[in-house]
Amino acid sequence: MTMQTPVQFRSKLPDVGTTIFTVIGQLSAQHNAINLSQGAPNFSPDPLLIAGVTKAMQDNHNQYASMTGLRPLKTLIAQKVATLYGSHYDVDDEILITASASEGLYSAISGLVHPGDEVIYFEPSFDSYAPIVRLQGATPVALKLELPDFNVNWDEVRAAITPRTRMIIVNTPHNPSGQVFSAQDLDMLAELTRNTDIIILSDEVYEHIVFDGERHHGMATHPALAERSVIVSSFGKTFHVTGWRVGYCLAPAELMNEICKVHQFLMFSADTPMQYAFAEYMVNPDTYLSLAAFYQRKRDLMQSLLADSPFELLPSAGSFFLLAKFDHFSDESDSEIVKRLITQYGVATIPLSAFYTDGTDNKLIRLSFAKDEATLRAGAHALCQVKPR
């Protein structure tokens, strides 16, 4: 029995309750379903990385790190970004190690968005953007990506910008669609924000997972955008350690100063032993440059295993997600078919409608291929057995 409180209070997020992710998790546990739903690897990270954390703890690096992060780690990030993307960030004033990419997103929005502001973002989207904006007393403005390619309609963006627009949130490579920004997208974004005070918050946690030899077109590759952007990335996604909860932010010094004001009271500093391990591990650039090929093999395996399934797979240009279409063989909603896949076929996926605030149902489900080969084969086998309805 839960404790009852006599306190009267008013919720800041009254419409946020049990999400479809929780429902799917509970249903999957009941049916011991194969997990193709969660956006996290089910395989172990490099033993060298675990050894690095162990060594850091044994060497007594167990107290607070500096507020903005371990300087050797920030130096490696600065070198990586300069080499790969061409932008140069000051190690002391323009790089922040955060306690997860999610904390980086929260600190950036909280530090830079004020009551009455508007924030444009694109759906389907990661589910935290809009609630964080609302917590600042600001208004999230959702624009829908255009199917079937999940492209941004830049004319719609132009029409949505008002004098109150403070921020535009972008995500490339994109969760959940697996699509990526092009150089032309960056040029359009730069054109629309030129001579404005609009900040770009760019969620680039899958920056190293771009397929088919393509380049990651992040904000740091475009000088005009880099000057107005906060870029958020993730060690957890890059190094298969999502539970370690360490990420980083890049931003011009004046913007970073405001982000740090929130960060220092929210977390003060990210986990110290993990930072030492990452600093040692990232000395070898292959630790992150090999990631695209690693996940492309998984994507290609998943596509080949599902070739004879009833689902129609959409292309995935990045991230570790595939979308699968089902309206040609079922008139179910995406939530209904996801529940049927769990209860009748023992495989868990995610309905795309969960990534829309209005529950838009495009008859698509999301599959994660960030799994070991046995899980991918078992999950694909289950999906190949699905019967029309």
mmCIF file of N, CA and C in Angstrom, residues 291-372:
data_model
loop_
_atom_site.group_PDB
_atom_site.id
_atom_site.type_symbol
_atom_site.label_atom_id
_atom_site.label_comp_id
_atom_site.label_asym_id
_atom_site.label_seq_id
_atom_site.Cartn_x
_atom_site.Cartn_y
_atom_site.Cartn_z
ATOM 1 N N LEU A 291 33.015 2.438 -35.223
ATOM 2 C CA LEU A 291 31.639 2.187 -34.786
ATOM 3 C C LEU A 291 30.659 2.074 -35.949
ATOM 4 N N ALA A 292 30.838 2.894 -36.983
ATOM 5 C CA ALA A 292 29.910 2.860 -38.111
ATOM 6 C C ALA A 292 29.908 1.494 -38.786
ATOM 7 N N ALA A 293 31.085 0.945 -39.030
ATOM 8 C CA ALA A 293 31.180 -0.369 -39.668
ATOM 9 C C ALA A 293 30.597 -1.454 -38.758
ATOM 10 N N PHE A 294 30.844 -1.336 -37.452
ATOM 11 C CA PHE A 294 30.335 -2.307 -36.485
ATOM 12 C C PHE A 294 28.812 -2.382 -36.544
ATOM 13 N N TYR A 295 28.157 -1.214 -36.508
ATOM 14 C CA TYR A 295 26.696 -1.212 -36.514
ATOM 15 C C TYR A 295 26.117 -1.433 -37.913
ATOM 16 N N GLN A 296 26.862 -1.084 -38.942
ATOM 17 C CA GLN A 296 26.339 -1.358 -40.283
ATOM 18 C C GLN A 296 26.234 -2.856 -40.521
ATOM 19 N N ARG A 297 27.179 -3.618 -39.979
ATOM 20 C CA ARG A 297 27.075 -5.087 -40.105
ATOM 21 C C ARG A 297 25.807 -5.587 -39.420
ATOM 22 N N LYS A 298 25.467 -5.007 -38.293
ATOM 23 C CA LYS A 298 24.254 -5.409 -37.586
ATOM 24 C C LYS A 298 23.003 -4.987 -38.372
ATOM 25 N N ARG A 299 23.024 -3.766 -38.897
ATOM 26 C CA ARG A 299 21.892 -3.312 -39.722
ATOM 27 C C ARG A 299 21.695 -4.244 -40.908
ATOM 28 N N ASP A 300 22.791 -4.544 -41.617
ATOM 29 C CA ASP A 300 22.694 -5.377 -42.814
ATOM 30 C C ASP A 300 22.215 -6.783 -42.474
ATOM 31 N N LEU A 301 22.691 -7.318 -41.344
ATOM 32 C CA LEU A 301 22.241 -8.645 -40.920
ATOM 33 C C LEU A 301 20.739 -8.614 -40.644
ATOM 34 N N MET A 302 20.282 -7.596 -39.936
ATOM 35 C CA MET A 302 18.858 -7.499 -39.612
ATOM 36 C C MET A 302 18.021 -7.376 -40.878
ATOM 37 N N GLN A 303 18.462 -6.587 -41.825
ATOM 38 C CA GLN A 303 17.733 -6.434 -43.086
ATOM 39 C C GLN A 303 17.661 -7.762 -43.835
ATOM 40 N N SER A 304 18.749 -8.502 -43.870
ATOM 41 C CA SER A 304 18.753 -9.779 -44.598
ATOM 42 C C SER A 304 17.878 -10.813 -43.900
ATOM 43 N N LEU A 305 17.899 -10.824 -42.565
ATOM 44 C CA LEU A 305 17.094 -11.792 -41.821
ATOM 45 C C LEU A 305 15.595 -11.523 -41.963
ATOM 46 N N LEU A 306 15.231 -10.255 -42.208
ATOM 47 C CA LEU A 306 13.819 -9.897 -42.328
ATOM 48 C C LEU A 306 13.345 -9.807 -43.773
ATOM 49 N N ALA A 307 14.194 -10.213 -44.701
ATOM 50 C CA ALA A 307 13.837 -10.106 -46.121
ATOM 51 C C ALA A 307 12.573 -10.899 -46.446
ATOM 52 N N ASP A 308 12.346 -12.001 -45.764
ATOM 53 C CA ASP A 308 11.175 -12.842 -46.032
ATOM 54 C C ASP A 308 10.051 -12.630 -45.019
ATOM 55 N N SER A 309 10.167 -11.572 -44.212
ATOM 56 C CA SER A 309 9.105 -11.280 -43.252
ATOM 57 C C SER A 309 7.988 -10.522 -43.962
ATOM 58 N N PRO A 310 6.829 -10.404 -43.337
ATOM 59 C CA PRO A 310 5.752 -9.614 -43.963
ATOM 60 C C PRO A 310 5.977 -8.113 -43.869
ATOM 61 N N PHE A 311 6.966 -7.682 -43.104
ATOM 62 C CA PHE A 311 7.187 -6.255 -42.885
ATOM 63 C C PHE A 311 7.988 -5.642 -44.036
ATOM 64 N N GLU A 312 7.733 -4.382 -44.294
ATOM 65 C CA GLU A 312 8.504 -3.610 -45.261
ATOM 66 C C GLU A 312 9.442 -2.686 -44.489
ATOM 67 N N LEU A 313 10.752 -2.882 -44.640
ATOM 68 C CA LEU A 313 11.726 -2.100 -43.894
ATOM 69 C C LEU A 313 12.027 -0.789 -44.599
ATOM 70 N N LEU A 314 12.064 0.288 -43.841
ATOM 71 C CA LEU A 314 12.486 1.571 -44.378
ATOM 72 C C LEU A 314 14.006 1.669 -44.290
ATOM 73 N N PRO A 315 14.646 2.442 -45.161
ATOM 74 C CA PRO A 315 16.108 2.577 -45.096
ATOM 75 C C PRO A 315 16.543 3.205 -43.773
ATOM 76 N N SER A 316 17.715 2.784 -43.309
ATOM 77 C CA SER A 316 18.312 3.390 -42.117
ATOM 78 C C SER A 316 19.689 3.902 -42.505
ATOM 79 N N ALA A 317 19.878 5.216 -42.396
ATOM 80 C CA ALA A 317 21.144 5.837 -42.789
ATOM 81 C C ALA A 317 22.069 6.064 -41.602
ATOM 82 N N GLY A 318 21.555 5.888 -40.378
ATOM 83 C CA GLY A 318 22.362 6.087 -39.185
ATOM 84 C C GLY A 318 21.600 5.669 -37.948
ATOM 85 N N SER A 319 22.238 5.794 -36.783
ATOM 86 C CA SER A 319 21.699 5.346 -35.489
ATOM 87 C C SER A 319 21.722 3.827 -35.431
ATOM 88 N N PHE A 320 21.017 3.237 -34.441
ATOM 89 C CA PHE A 320 20.886 1.769 -34.465
ATOM 90 C C PHE A 320 19.431 1.338 -34.451
ATOM 91 N N PHE A 321 18.665 2.006 -35.346
ATOM 92 C CA PHE A 321 17.245 1.703 -35.462
ATOM 93 C C PHE A 321 16.824 1.482 -36.914
ATOM 94 N N LEU A 322 15.855 0.595 -37.073
ATOM 95 C CA LEU A 322 15.154 0.381 -38.335
ATOM 96 C C LEU A 322 13.665 0.583 -38.079
ATOM 97 N N LEU A 323 12.961 1.162 -39.055
ATOM 98 C CA LEU A 323 11.511 1.220 -39.001
ATOM 99 C C LEU A 323 10.922 0.178 -39.940
ATOM 100 N N ALA A 324 9.845 -0.452 -39.487
ATOM 101 C CA ALA A 324 9.190 -1.498 -40.268
ATOM 102 C C ALA A 324 7.726 -1.142 -40.465
ATOM 103 N N LYS A 325 7.273 -1.208 -41.721
ATOM 104 C CA LYS A 325 5.907 -0.842 -42.097
ATOM 105 C C LYS A 325 5.035 -2.100 -42.148
ATOM 106 N N PHE A 326 3.765 -1.956 -41.728
ATOM 107 C CA PHE A 326 2.918 -3.150 -41.666
ATOM 108 C C PHE A 326 1.505 -2.937 -42.211
ATOM 109 N N ASP A 327 1.170 -1.722 -42.700
ATOM 110 C CA ASP A 327 -0.224 -1.466 -43.075
ATOM 111 C C ASP A 327 -0.681 -2.237 -44.305
ATOM 112 N N HIS A 328 0.260 -2.849 -45.044
ATOM 113 C CA HIS A 328 -0.108 -3.638 -46.221
ATOM 114 C C HIS A 328 -0.619 -5.031 -45.845
ATOM 115 N N PHE A 329 -0.459 -5.414 -44.551
ATOM 116 C CA PHE A 329 -0.979 -6.731 -44.164
ATOM 117 C C PHE A 329 -1.819 -6.691 -42.881
ATOM 118 N N SER A 330 -1.969 -5.513 -42.275
ATOM 119 C CA SER A 330 -2.760 -5.434 -41.048
ATOM 120 C C SER A 330 -3.394 -4.051 -40.926
ATOM 121 N N ASP A 331 -4.611 -4.014 -40.412
ATOM 122 C CA ASP A 331 -5.256 -2.732 -40.155
ATOM 123 C C ASP A 331 -5.186 -2.361 -38.676
ATOM 124 N N GLU A 332 -4.369 -3.059 -37.909
ATOM 125 C CA GLU A 332 -4.183 -2.740 -36.496
ATOM 126 C C GLU A 332 -3.483 -1.384 -36.337
ATOM 127 N N SER A 333 -3.655 -0.774 -35.175
ATOM 128 C CA SER A 333 -2.831 0.382 -34.835
ATOM 129 C C SER A 333 -1.424 -0.106 -34.504
ATOM 130 N N ASP A 334 -0.467 0.821 -34.502
ATOM 131 C CA ASP A 334 0.894 0.377 -34.202
ATOM 132 C C ASP A 334 1.008 -0.145 -32.774
ATOM 133 N N SER A 335 0.272 0.447 -31.830
ATOM 134 C CA SER A 335 0.301 -0.048 -30.452
ATOM 135 C C SER A 335 -0.316 -1.442 -30.339
ATOM 136 N N GLU A 336 -1.379 -1.669 -31.109
ATOM 137 C CA GLU A 336 -2.025 -2.992 -31.076
ATOM 138 C C GLU A 336 -1.106 -4.068 -31.624
ATOM 139 N N ILE A 337 -0.452 -3.785 -32.743
ATOM 140 C CA ILE A 337 0.386 -4.838 -33.317
ATOM 141 C C ILE A 337 1.613 -5.090 -32.448
ATOM 142 N N VAL A 338 2.130 -4.034 -31.808
ATOM 143 C CA VAL A 338 3.267 -4.230 -30.908
ATOM 144 C C VAL A 338 2.880 -5.149 -29.754
ATOM 145 N N LYS A 339 1.700 -4.942 -29.198
ATOM 146 C CA LYS A 339 1.254 -5.818 -28.113
ATOM 147 C C LYS A 339 1.039 -7.242 -28.606
ATOM 148 N N ARG A 340 0.514 -7.385 -29.846
ATOM 149 C CA ARG A 340 0.315 -8.738 -30.400
ATOM 150 C C ARG A 340 1.654 -9.426 -30.660
ATOM 151 N N LEU A 341 2.642 -8.665 -31.102
ATOM 152 C CA LEU A 341 3.961 -9.257 -31.331
ATOM 153 C C LEU A 341 4.557 -9.800 -30.035
ATOM 154 N N ILE A 342 4.283 -9.104 -28.937
ATOM 155 C CA ILE A 342 4.802 -9.572 -27.648
ATOM 156 C C ILE A 342 4.049 -10.808 -27.176
ATOM 157 N N THR A 343 2.722 -10.725 -27.187
ATOM 158 C CA THR A 343 1.923 -11.798 -26.580
ATOM 159 C C THR A 343 1.857 -13.056 -27.436
ATOM 160 N N GLN A 344 1.855 -12.905 -28.772
ATOM 161 C CA GLN A 344 1.711 -14.067 -29.641
ATOM 162 C C GLN A 344 3.026 -14.580 -30.232
ATOM 163 N N TYR A 345 4.001 -13.667 -30.392
ATOM 164 C CA TYR A 345 5.249 -14.064 -31.063
ATOM 165 C C TYR A 345 6.492 -13.890 -30.200
ATOM 166 N N GLY A 346 6.321 -13.301 -29.025
ATOM 167 C CA GLY A 346 7.433 -13.220 -28.081
ATOM 168 C C GLY A 346 8.563 -12.307 -28.502
ATOM 169 N N VAL A 347 8.231 -11.195 -29.174
ATOM 170 C CA VAL A 347 9.266 -10.237 -29.576
ATOM 171 C C VAL A 347 8.752 -8.828 -29.299
ATOM 172 N N ALA A 348 9.613 -8.004 -28.699
ATOM 173 C CA ALA A 348 9.225 -6.659 -28.294
ATOM 174 C C ALA A 348 9.798 -5.616 -29.244
ATOM 175 N N THR A 349 8.945 -4.706 -29.692
ATOM 176 C CA THR A 349 9.333 -3.580 -30.537
ATOM 177 C C THR A 349 8.678 -2.318 -29.949
ATOM 178 N N ILE A 350 8.785 -1.193 -30.651
ATOM 179 C CA ILE A 350 8.206 0.057 -30.163
ATOM 180 C C ILE A 350 7.299 0.649 -31.246
ATOM 181 N N PRO A 351 6.078 1.090 -30.894
ATOM 182 C CA PRO A 351 5.219 1.752 -31.879
ATOM 183 C C PRO A 351 5.720 3.174 -32.140
ATOM 184 N N LEU A 352 5.749 3.577 -33.398
ATOM 185 C CA LEU A 352 6.251 4.911 -33.723
ATOM 186 C C LEU A 352 5.359 6.008 -33.144
ATOM 187 N N SER A 353 4.091 5.710 -32.921
ATOM 188 C CA SER A 353 3.181 6.724 -32.371
ATOM 189 C C SER A 353 3.644 7.219 -31.009
ATOM 190 N N ALA A 354 4.463 6.418 -30.299
ATOM 191 C CA ALA A 354 4.964 6.829 -28.991
ATOM 192 C C ALA A 354 5.902 8.028 -29.090
ATOM 193 N N PHE A 355 6.366 8.340 -30.299
ATOM 194 C CA PHE A 355 7.304 9.444 -30.500
ATOM 195 C C PHE A 355 6.614 10.704 -31.010
ATOM 196 N N TYR A 356 5.284 10.709 -30.989
ATOM 197 C CA TYR A 356 4.491 11.880 -31.372
ATOM 198 C C TYR A 356 3.656 12.314 -30.182
ATOM 199 N N THR A 357 3.613 13.608 -29.908
ATOM 200 C CA THR A 357 2.797 14.077 -28.787
ATOM 201 C C THR A 357 1.318 13.870 -29.036
ATOM 202 N N ASP A 358 0.898 13.860 -30.306
ATOM 203 C CA ASP A 358 -0.526 13.650 -30.604
ATOM 204 C C ASP A 358 -0.844 12.209 -30.967
ATOM 205 N N GLY A 359 0.142 11.311 -30.807
ATOM 206 C CA GLY A 359 -0.095 9.892 -31.066
ATOM 207 C C GLY A 359 -0.267 9.530 -32.528
ATOM 208 N N THR A 360 0.258 10.326 -33.440
ATOM 209 C CA THR A 360 0.153 10.031 -34.880
ATOM 210 C C THR A 360 0.576 8.595 -35.160
ATOM 211 N N ASP A 361 -0.278 7.885 -35.885
ATOM 212 C CA ASP A 361 -0.025 6.470 -36.190
ATOM 213 C C ASP A 361 0.212 6.319 -37.686
ATOM 214 N N ASN A 362 1.464 6.122 -38.062
ATOM 215 C CA ASN A 362 1.836 5.923 -39.464
ATOM 216 C C ASN A 362 2.024 4.448 -39.819
ATOM 217 N N LYS A 363 1.545 3.566 -38.938
ATOM 218 C CA LYS A 363 1.641 2.113 -39.169
ATOM 219 C C LYS A 363 3.099 1.681 -39.309
ATOM 220 N N LEU A 364 3.914 2.160 -38.389
ATOM 221 C CA LEU A 364 5.336 1.829 -38.365
ATOM 222 C C LEU A 364 5.730 1.428 -36.950
ATOM 223 N N ILE A 365 6.652 0.471 -36.858
ATOM 224 C CA ILE A 365 7.223 0.097 -35.572
ATOM 225 C C ILE A 365 8.736 0.251 -35.652
ATOM 226 N N ARG A 366 9.359 0.510 -34.493
ATOM 227 C CA ARG A 366 10.811 0.688 -34.445
ATOM 228 C C ARG A 366 11.480 -0.569 -33.915
ATOM 229 N N LEU A 367 12.527 -0.982 -34.612
ATOM 230 C CA LEU A 367 13.346 -2.119 -34.198
ATOM 231 C C LEU A 367 14.745 -1.611 -33.869
ATOM 232 N N SER A 368 15.321 -2.097 -32.778
ATOM 233 C CA SER A 368 16.706 -1.782 -32.446
ATOM 234 C C SER A 368 17.598 -2.957 -32.833
ATOM 235 N N PHE A 369 18.667 -2.657 -33.592
ATOM 236 C CA PHE A 369 19.621 -3.720 -33.920
ATOM 237 C C PHE A 369 20.909 -3.591 -33.107
ATOM 238 N N ALA A 370 20.852 -2.876 -31.994
ATOM 239 C CA ALA A 370 21.993 -2.789 -31.075
ATOM 240 C C ALA A 370 21.968 -3.997 -30.136
ATOM 241 N N LYS A 371 22.005 -5.176 -30.741
ATOM 242 C CA LYS A 371 21.875 -6.420 -29.993
ATOM 243 C C LYS A 371 22.913 -7.425 -30.503
ATOM 244 N N ASP A 372 23.165 -8.439 -29.703
ATOM 245 C CA ASP A 372 24.092 -9.469 -30.168
ATOM 246 C C ASP A 372 23.421 -10.289 -31.274
#
